[in-house]
C-alpha positions as YAML, in Angstrom:
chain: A
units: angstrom
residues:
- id: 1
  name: UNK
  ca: [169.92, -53.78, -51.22]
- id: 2
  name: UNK
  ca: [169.26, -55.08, -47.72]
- id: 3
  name: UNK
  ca: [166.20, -53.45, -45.99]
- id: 4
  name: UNK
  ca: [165.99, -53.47, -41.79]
- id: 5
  name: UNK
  ca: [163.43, -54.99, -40.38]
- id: 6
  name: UNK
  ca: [162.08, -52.17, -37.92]
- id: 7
  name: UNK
  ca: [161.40, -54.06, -34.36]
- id: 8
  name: UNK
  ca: [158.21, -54.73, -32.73]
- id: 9
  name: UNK
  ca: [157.35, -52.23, -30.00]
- id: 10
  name: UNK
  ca: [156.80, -55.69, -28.10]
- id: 11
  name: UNK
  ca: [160.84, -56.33, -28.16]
- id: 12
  name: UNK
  ca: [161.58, -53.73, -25.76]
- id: 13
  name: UNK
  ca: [160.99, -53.40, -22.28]
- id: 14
  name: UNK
  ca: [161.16, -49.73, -21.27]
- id: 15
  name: UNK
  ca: [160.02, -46.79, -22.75]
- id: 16
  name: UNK
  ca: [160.82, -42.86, -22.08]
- id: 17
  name: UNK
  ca: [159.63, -40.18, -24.15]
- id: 18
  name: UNK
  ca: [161.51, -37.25, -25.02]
- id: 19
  name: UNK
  ca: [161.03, -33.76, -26.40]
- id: 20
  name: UNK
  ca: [163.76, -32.28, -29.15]
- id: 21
  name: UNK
  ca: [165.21, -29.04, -28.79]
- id: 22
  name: UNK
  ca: [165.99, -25.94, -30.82]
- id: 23
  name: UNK
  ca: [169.91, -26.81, -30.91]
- id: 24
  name: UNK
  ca: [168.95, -30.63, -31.94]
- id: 25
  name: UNK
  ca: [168.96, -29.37, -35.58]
- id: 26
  name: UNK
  ca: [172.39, -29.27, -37.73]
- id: 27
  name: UNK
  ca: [172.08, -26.19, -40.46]
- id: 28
  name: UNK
  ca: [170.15, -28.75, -42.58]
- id: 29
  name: UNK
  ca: [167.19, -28.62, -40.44]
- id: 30
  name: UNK
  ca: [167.95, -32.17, -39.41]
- id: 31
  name: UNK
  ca: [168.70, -33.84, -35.89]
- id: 32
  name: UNK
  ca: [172.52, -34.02, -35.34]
- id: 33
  name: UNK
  ca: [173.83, -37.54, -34.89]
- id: 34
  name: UNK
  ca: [174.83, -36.97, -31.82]
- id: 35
  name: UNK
  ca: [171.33, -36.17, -30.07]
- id: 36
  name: UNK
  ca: [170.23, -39.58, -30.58]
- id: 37
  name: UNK
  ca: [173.39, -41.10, -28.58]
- id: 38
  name: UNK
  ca: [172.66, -37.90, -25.90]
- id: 39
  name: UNK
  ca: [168.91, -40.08, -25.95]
- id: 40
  name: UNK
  ca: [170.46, -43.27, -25.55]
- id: 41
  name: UNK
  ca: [172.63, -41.83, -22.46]
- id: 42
  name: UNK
  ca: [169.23, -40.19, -21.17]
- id: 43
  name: UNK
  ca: [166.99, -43.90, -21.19]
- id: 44
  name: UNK
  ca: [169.85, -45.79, -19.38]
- id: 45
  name: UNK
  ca: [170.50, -43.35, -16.73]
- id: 46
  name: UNK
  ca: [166.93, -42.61, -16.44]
- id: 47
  name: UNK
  ca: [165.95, -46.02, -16.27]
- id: 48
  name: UNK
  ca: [168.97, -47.18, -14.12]
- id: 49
  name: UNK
  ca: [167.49, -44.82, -11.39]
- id: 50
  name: UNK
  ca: [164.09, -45.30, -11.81]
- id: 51
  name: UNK
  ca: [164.20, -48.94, -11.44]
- id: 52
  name: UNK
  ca: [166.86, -48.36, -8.88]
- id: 53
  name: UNK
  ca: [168.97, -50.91, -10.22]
- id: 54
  name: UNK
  ca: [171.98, -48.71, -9.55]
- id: 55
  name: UNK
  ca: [172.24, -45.60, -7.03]
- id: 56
  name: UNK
  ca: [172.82, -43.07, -8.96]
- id: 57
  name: UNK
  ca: [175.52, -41.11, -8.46]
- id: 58
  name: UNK
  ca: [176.61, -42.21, -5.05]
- id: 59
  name: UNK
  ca: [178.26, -45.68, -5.62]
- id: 60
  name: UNK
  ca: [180.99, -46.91, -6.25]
- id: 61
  name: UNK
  ca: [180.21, -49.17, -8.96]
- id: 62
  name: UNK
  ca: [179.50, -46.72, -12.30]
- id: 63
  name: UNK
  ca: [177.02, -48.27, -15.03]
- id: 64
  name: UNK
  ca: [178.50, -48.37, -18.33]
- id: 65
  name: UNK
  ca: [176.53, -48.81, -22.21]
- id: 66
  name: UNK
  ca: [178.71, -51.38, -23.67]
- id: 67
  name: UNK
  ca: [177.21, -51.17, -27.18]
- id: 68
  name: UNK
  ca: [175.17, -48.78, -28.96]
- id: 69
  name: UNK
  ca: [173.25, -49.55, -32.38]
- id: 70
  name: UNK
  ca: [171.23, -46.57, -34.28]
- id: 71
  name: UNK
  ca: [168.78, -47.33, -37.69]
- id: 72
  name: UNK
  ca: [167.36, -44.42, -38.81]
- id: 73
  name: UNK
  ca: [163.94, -44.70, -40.09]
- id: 74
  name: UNK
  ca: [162.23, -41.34, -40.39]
- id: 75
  name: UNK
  ca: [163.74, -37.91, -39.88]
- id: 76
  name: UNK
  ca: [163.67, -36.28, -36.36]
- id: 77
  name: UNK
  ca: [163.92, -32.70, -35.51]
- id: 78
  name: UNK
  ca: [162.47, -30.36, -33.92]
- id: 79
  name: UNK
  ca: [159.82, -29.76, -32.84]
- id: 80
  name: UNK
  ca: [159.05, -33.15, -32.29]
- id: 81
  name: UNK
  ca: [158.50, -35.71, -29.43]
- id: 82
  name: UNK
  ca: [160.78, -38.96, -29.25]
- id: 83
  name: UNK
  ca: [160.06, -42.35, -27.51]
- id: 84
  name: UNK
  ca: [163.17, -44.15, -26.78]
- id: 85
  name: UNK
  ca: [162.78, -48.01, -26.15]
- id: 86
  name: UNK
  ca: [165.15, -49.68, -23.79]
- id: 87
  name: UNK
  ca: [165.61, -53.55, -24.80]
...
């Protein structure tokens, strides 16, 4: 069985924090898999504003997330907090 290495906090460059919500949870009690790509839209837009590498929205030139790559670790749900790291 391979095992994933779970990446420094040093390998990523930007960090936003988020809270979970109520509707987060599937009828398991457990985040739905879609939340955590709704976190990885979140980070990018945040951070493409905040660092103002892109006006957002009034350009013409739209910022896209090419690739996309979830390990799951621990379960998330709510209530919880979530730090996203941008790399």
């Amino acid at each position: 069985m391979a095992y994933i290495q779970i990446p420094d906090r040093s390998s990523y460059r930007f960090f936003y924090s988020l809270t979970t919500r109520w509707a987060d949870n599937d009828v398991y009690g457990h985040m739905n898999n879609v939340v955590f790509y709704e976190f990885v839209d979140s980070i990018v837009n945040y951070w493409l504003s905040a660092s103002r590498a892109l006006p957002v929205p009034n350009n013409n030139v739209i910022g896209l997330v090419a690739h996309t790559h979830c390990d799951y670790f621990a379960p998330l749900g709510f209530p919880n907090s979530v730090t996203c790291g941008l790399r």
